[in-house]
CSV table of C-alpha atoms and ligand atoms in Angstrom, one decimal:
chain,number,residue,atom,x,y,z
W,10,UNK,CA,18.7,35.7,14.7
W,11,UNK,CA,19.5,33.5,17.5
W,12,UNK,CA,19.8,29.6,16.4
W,13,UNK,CA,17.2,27.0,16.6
W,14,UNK,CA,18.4,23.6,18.0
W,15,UNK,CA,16.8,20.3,16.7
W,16,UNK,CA,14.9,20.0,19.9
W,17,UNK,CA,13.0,23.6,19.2
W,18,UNK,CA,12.3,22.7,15.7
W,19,UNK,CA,10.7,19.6,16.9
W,20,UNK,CA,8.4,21.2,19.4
W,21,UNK,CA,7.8,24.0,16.8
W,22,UNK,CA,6.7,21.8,14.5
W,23,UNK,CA,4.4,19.9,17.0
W,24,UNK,CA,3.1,22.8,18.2
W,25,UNK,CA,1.8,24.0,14.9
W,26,UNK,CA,0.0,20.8,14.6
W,27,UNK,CA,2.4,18.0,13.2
W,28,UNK,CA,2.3,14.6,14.9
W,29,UNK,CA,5.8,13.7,16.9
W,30,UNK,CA,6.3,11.0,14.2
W,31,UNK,CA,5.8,12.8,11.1
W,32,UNK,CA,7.9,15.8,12.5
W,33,UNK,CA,10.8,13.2,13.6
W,34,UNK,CA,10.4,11.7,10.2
W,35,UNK,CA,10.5,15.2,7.8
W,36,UNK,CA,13.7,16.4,10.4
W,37,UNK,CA,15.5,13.2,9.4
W,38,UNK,CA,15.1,13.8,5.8
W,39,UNK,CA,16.6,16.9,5.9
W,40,UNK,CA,19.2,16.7,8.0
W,41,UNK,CA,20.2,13.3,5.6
W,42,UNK,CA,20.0,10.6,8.5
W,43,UNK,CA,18.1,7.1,7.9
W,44,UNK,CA,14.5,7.5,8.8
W,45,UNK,CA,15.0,4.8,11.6
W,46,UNK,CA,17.2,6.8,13.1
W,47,UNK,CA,14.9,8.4,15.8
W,48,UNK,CA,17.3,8.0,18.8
W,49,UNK,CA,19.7,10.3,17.2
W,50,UNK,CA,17.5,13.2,17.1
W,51,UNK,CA,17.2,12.9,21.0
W,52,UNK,CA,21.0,12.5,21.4
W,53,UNK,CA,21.7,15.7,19.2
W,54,UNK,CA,18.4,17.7,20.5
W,55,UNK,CA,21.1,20.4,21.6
W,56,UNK,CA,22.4,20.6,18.0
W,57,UNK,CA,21.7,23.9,16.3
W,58,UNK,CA,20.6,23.8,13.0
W,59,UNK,CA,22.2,25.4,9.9
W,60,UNK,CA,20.1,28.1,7.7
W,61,UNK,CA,19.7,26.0,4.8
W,62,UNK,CA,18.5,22.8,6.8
W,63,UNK,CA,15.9,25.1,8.6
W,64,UNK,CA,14.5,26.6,5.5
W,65,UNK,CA,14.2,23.4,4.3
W,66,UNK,CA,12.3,22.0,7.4
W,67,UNK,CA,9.6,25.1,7.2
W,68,UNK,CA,9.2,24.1,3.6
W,69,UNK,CA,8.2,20.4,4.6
W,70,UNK,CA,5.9,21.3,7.5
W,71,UNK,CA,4.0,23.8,5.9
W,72,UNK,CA,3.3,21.2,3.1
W,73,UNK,CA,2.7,18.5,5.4
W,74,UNK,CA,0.3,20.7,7.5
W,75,UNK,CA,-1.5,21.3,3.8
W,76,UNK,CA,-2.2,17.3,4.4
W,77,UNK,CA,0.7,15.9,1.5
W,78,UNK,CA,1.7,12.6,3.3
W,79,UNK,CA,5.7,12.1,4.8
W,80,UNK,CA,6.3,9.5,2.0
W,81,UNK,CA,5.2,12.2,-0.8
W,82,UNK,CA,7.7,14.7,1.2
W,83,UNK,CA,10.7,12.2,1.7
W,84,UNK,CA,10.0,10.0,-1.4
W,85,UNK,CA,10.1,7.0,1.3
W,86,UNK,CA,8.1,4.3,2.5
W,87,UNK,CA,9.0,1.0,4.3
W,88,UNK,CA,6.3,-1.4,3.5
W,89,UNK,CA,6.8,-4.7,4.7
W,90,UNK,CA,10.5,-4.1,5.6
W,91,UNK,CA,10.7,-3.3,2.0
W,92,UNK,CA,12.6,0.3,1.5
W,93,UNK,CA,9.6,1.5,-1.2
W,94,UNK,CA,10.6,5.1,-3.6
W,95,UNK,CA,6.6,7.0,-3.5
W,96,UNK,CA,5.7,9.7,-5.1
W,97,UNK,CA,2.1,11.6,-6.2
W,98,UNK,CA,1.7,8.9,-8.7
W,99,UNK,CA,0.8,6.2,-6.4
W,100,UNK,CA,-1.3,5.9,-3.4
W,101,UNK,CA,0.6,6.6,0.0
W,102,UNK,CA,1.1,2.1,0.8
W,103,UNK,CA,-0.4,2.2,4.5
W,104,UNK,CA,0.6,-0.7,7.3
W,105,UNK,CA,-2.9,-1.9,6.8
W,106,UNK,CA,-2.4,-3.6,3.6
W,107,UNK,CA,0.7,-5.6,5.3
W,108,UNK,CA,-2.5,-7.8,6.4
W,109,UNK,CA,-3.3,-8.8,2.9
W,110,UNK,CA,0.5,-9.8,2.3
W,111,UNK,CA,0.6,-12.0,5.2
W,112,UNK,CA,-2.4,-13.6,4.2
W,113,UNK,CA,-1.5,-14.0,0.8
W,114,UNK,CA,1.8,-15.6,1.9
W,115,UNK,CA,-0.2,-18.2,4.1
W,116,UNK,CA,-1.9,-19.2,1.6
W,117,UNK,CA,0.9,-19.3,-1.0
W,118,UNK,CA,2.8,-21.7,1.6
W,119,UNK,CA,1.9,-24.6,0.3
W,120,UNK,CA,1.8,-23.8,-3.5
W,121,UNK,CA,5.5,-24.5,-5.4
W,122,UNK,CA,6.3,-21.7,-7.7
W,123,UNK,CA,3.2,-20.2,-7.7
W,124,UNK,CA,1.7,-17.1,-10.1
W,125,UNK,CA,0.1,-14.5,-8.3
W,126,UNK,CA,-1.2,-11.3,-10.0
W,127,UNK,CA,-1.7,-8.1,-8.1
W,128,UNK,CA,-4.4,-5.4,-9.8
W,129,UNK,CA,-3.7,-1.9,-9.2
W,130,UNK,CA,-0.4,-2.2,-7.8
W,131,UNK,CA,0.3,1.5,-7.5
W,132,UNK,CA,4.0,1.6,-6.0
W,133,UNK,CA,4.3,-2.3,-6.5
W,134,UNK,CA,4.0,-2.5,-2.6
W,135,UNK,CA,2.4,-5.8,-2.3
W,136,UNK,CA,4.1,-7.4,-5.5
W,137,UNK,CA,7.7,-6.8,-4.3
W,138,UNK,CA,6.4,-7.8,-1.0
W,139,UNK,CA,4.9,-11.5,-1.8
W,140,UNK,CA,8.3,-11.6,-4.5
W,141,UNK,CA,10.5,-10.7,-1.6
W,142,UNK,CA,9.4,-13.2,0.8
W,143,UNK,CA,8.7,-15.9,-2.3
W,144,UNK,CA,11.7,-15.7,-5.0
W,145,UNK,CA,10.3,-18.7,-6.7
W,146,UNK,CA,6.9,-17.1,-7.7
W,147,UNK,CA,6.0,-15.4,-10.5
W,148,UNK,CA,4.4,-12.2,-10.0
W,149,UNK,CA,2.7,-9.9,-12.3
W,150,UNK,CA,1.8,-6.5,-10.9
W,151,UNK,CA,-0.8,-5.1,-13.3
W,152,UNK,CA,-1.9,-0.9,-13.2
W,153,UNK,CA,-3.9,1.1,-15.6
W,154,UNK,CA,-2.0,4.4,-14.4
W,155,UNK,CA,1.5,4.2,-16.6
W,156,UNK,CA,3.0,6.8,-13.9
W,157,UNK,CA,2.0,4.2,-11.2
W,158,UNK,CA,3.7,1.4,-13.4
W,159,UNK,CA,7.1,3.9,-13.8
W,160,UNK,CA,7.5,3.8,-10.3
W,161,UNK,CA,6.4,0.3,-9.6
W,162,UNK,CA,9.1,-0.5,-12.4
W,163,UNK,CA,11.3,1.4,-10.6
W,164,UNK,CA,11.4,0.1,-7.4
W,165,UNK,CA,11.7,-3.1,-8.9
W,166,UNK,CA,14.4,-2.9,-10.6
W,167,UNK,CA,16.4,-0.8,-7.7
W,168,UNK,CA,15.2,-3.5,-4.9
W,169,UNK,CA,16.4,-6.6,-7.6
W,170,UNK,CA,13.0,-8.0,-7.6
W,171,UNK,CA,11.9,-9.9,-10.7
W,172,UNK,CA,8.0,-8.8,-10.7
W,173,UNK,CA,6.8,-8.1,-14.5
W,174,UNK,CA,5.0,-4.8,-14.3
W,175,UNK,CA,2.0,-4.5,-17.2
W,176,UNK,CA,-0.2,-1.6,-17.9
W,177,UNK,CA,-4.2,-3.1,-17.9
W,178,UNK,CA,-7.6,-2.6,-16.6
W,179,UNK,CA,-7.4,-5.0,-14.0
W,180,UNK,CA,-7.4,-8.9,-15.1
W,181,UNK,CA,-8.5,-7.7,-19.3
W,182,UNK,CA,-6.3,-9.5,-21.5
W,183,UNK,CA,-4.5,-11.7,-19.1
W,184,UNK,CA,-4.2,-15.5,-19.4
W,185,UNK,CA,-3.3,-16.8,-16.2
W,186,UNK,CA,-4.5,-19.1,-14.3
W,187,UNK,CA,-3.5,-17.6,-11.5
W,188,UNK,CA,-2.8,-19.4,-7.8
W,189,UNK,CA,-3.7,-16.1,-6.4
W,190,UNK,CA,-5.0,-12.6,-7.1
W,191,UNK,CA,-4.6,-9.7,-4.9
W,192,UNK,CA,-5.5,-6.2,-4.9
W,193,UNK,CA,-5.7,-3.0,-2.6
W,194,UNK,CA,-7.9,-1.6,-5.2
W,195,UNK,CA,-9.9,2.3,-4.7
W,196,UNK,CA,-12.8,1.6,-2.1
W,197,UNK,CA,-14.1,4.8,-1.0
W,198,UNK,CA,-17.3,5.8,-1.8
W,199,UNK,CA,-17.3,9.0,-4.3
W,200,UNK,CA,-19.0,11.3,-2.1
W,201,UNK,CA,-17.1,10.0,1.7
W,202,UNK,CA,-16.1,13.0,3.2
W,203,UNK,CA,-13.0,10.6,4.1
W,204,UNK,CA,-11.9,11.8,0.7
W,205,UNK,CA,-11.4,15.5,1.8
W,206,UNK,CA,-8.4,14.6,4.0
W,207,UNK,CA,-6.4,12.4,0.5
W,208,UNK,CA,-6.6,15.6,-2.0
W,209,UNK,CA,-2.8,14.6,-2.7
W,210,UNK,CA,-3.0,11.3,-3.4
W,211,UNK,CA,-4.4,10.0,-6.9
W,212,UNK,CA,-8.0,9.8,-6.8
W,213,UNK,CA,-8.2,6.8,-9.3
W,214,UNK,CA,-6.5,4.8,-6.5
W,215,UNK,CA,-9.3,6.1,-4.1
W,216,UNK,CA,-12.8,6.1,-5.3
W,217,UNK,CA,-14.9,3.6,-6.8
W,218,UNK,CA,-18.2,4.7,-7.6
W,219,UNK,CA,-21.3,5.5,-5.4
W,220,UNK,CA,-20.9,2.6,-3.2
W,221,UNK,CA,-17.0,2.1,-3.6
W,222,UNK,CA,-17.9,-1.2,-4.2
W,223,UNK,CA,-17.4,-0.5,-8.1
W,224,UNK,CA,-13.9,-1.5,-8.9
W,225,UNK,CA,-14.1,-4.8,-6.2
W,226,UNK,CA,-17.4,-5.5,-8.6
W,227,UNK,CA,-15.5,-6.2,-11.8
W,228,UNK,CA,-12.6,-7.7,-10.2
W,229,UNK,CA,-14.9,-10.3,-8.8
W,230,UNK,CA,-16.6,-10.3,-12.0
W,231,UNK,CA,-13.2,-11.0,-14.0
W,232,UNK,CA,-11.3,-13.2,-11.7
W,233,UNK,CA,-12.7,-17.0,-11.7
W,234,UNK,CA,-11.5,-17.0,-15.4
W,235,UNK,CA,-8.5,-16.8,-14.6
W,236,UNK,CA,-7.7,-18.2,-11.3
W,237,UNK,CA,-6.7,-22.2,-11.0
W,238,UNK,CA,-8.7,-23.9,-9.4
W,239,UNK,CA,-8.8,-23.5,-6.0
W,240,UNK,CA,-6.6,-20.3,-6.3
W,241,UNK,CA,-7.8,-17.6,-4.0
W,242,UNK,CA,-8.6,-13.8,-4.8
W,243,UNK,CA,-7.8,-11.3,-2.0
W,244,UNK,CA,-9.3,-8.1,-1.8
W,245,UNK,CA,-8.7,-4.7,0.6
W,246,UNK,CA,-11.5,-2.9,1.5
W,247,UNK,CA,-12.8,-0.6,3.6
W,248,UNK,CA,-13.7,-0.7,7.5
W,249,UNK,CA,-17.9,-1.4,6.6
W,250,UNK,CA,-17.3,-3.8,3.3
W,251,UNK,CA,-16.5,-6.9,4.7
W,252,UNK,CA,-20.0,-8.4,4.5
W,253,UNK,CA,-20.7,-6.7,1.3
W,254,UNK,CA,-18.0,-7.9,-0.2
W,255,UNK,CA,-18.2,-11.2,1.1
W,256,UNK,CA,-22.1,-11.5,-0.3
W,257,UNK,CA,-20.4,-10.2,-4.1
W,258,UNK,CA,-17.7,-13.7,-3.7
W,259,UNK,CA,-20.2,-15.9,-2.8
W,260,UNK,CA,-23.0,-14.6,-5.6
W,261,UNK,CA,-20.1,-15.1,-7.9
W,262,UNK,CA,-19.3,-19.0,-6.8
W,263,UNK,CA,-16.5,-18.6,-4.7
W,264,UNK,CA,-15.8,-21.1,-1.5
W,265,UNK,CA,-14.3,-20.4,2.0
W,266,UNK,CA,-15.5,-17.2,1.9
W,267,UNK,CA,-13.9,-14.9,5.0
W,268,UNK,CA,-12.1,-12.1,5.9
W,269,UNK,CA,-9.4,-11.0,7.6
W,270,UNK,CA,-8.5,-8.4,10.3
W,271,UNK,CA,-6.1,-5.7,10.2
W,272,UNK,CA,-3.7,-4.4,13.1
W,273,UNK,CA,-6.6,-2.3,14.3
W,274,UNK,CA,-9.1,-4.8,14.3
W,275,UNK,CA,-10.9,-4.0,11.7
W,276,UNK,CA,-11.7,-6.7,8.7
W,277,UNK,CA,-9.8,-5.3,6.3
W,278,UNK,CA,-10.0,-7.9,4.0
W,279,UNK,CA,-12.0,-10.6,2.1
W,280,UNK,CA,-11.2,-13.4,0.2
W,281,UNK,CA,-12.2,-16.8,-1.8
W,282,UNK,CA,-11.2,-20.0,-3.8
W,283,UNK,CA,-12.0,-21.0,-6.8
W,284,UNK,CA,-13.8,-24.4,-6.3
W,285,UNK,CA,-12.1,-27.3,-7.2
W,286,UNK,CA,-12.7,-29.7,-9.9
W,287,UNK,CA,-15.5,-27.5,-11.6
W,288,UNK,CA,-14.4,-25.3,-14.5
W,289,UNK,CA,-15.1,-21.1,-14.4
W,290,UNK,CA,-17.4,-21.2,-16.8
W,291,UNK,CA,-20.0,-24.2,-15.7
W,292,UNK,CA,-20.2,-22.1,-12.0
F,17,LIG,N1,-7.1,2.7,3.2
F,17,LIG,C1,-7.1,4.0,2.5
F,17,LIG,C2,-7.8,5.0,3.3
F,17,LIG,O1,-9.0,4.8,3.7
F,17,LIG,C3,-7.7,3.8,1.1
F,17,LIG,C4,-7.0,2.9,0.3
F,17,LIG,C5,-7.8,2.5,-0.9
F,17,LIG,O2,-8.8,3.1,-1.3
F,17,LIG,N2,-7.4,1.4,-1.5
F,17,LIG,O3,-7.3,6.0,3.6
């Protein structure tokens, strides 16, 4: 059988369907070089690969043209420059929610040590993220999946990050008050055809309900009990919920309403403070 050379599997794999980028990543993986590592693929694109790296490389395209995502199929994801272990336990952390870290930072600026909860952290993404960037906070990063905490826990502990990883529904049982409250929490609506396409990745980190509105709902519902005053409460949502749930925040008392784009434009996400000066339970 005559050899293939890296720049054959490459086109192979593109040919059959894969994007350039995820091909480039899933040829990295195998042949064991850092997935930055892009330019050496075109310097060794005469290189011919060994049997067991090939089979290998079949393996991970097939299953990446069955729709798994890279991350499940290299166990990697950067996320904020943050090196992130992933697997089928969490949801896939896109670039999108970087958004929601920045803005949460912002905010945070001012704030000395502050404590910031994150609901349905999943792989811990935005947690370690806001820790990273702010060693003096104290983050909680809350899930009600305990394989989602495991990993979360995990990539704590490996990165050296000091979030405290709890197992809840959301903000139930938790004191607070909180400076800020963030969550990338399931948004689709049950029956989106959008769904189709993320068969691999935990639906409970997907779906909310009719509307997808569901899981934003009770968050909003829970959170000015346990926000300080004038703490904020950032929410993820999808492309056509910006307005929706900016209406939910404002039924439920919050100020300076607004939302905030994502790289592609899109309002991505919403977010309010508690008022200042009148207590959760009078608004
Ligand atoms: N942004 C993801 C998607 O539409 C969904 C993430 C979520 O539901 N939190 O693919």
């Amino acid at each position: 059988m005559p050899s293939t050379t890296i720049a054959q599997a490459l086109a192979q794999a593109q040919a059959a369907g894969l994007a350039r980028i995820d091909a480039q990543m899933l040829l990295l993986h195998v042949l064991d070089r850092p997935s930055h590592d892009r330019a050496w693929l075109l310097m060794h694109d005469g290189d011919a690969m060994d049997e067991g790296a090939l089979a290998r490389w079949h393996a991970l395209c097939a299953r990446r043209a069955g729709g798994e995502p890279v991350a499940y199929l290299t166990g990697r994801k950067e996320f904020f420059g943050l090196p992130l272990q992933v697997d089928a336990r969490v949801l896939d952390p896109r670039p999108d929610t970087e958004t929601l870290v920045e803005w949460a930072l912002e905010l945070l600026a001012p704030c000395p040590a502050p404590r910031v909860a994150d609901l349905g952290t999943g792989s811990g993404a935005i947690a370690l993220a806001i820790q990273q960037q702010r060693p003096d906070a104290r983050v909680l990063a809350v899930d009600a999946s305990a394989g989602a905490l495991a990993v979360a826990r995990a990539n704590a502990l490996r990165l050296g990050l000091p979030v405290q990883c709890v197992q809840g529904d959301w903000l139930a049982g938790l004191a607070g008050p909180f400076d800020a409250i963030v969550s990338n929490p399931p948004y689709i609506p049950a029956a989106d055809p959008h769904l189709a396409a993320l068969t691999h990745e935990p639906l409970s980190a997907l779906a909310s309900g009719a509307d997808g509105l569901q899981d934003i709902r009770n968050i909003i519902a829970q959170a000015p009990a346990t926000l300080a005053p004038g703490g904020w409460l950032l929410l993820e949502h999808g492309w056509d919920q910006a307005q929706a749930v900016q209406a939910l925040l404002r039924a439920a008392g919050f100020d300076q309403v607004q939302s905030r784009m994502d790289l592609a434009g899109i309002a991505r996400c919403s977010g309010g403070s508690m008022p200042v000066g009148l207590s959760p339970t009078v608004k």
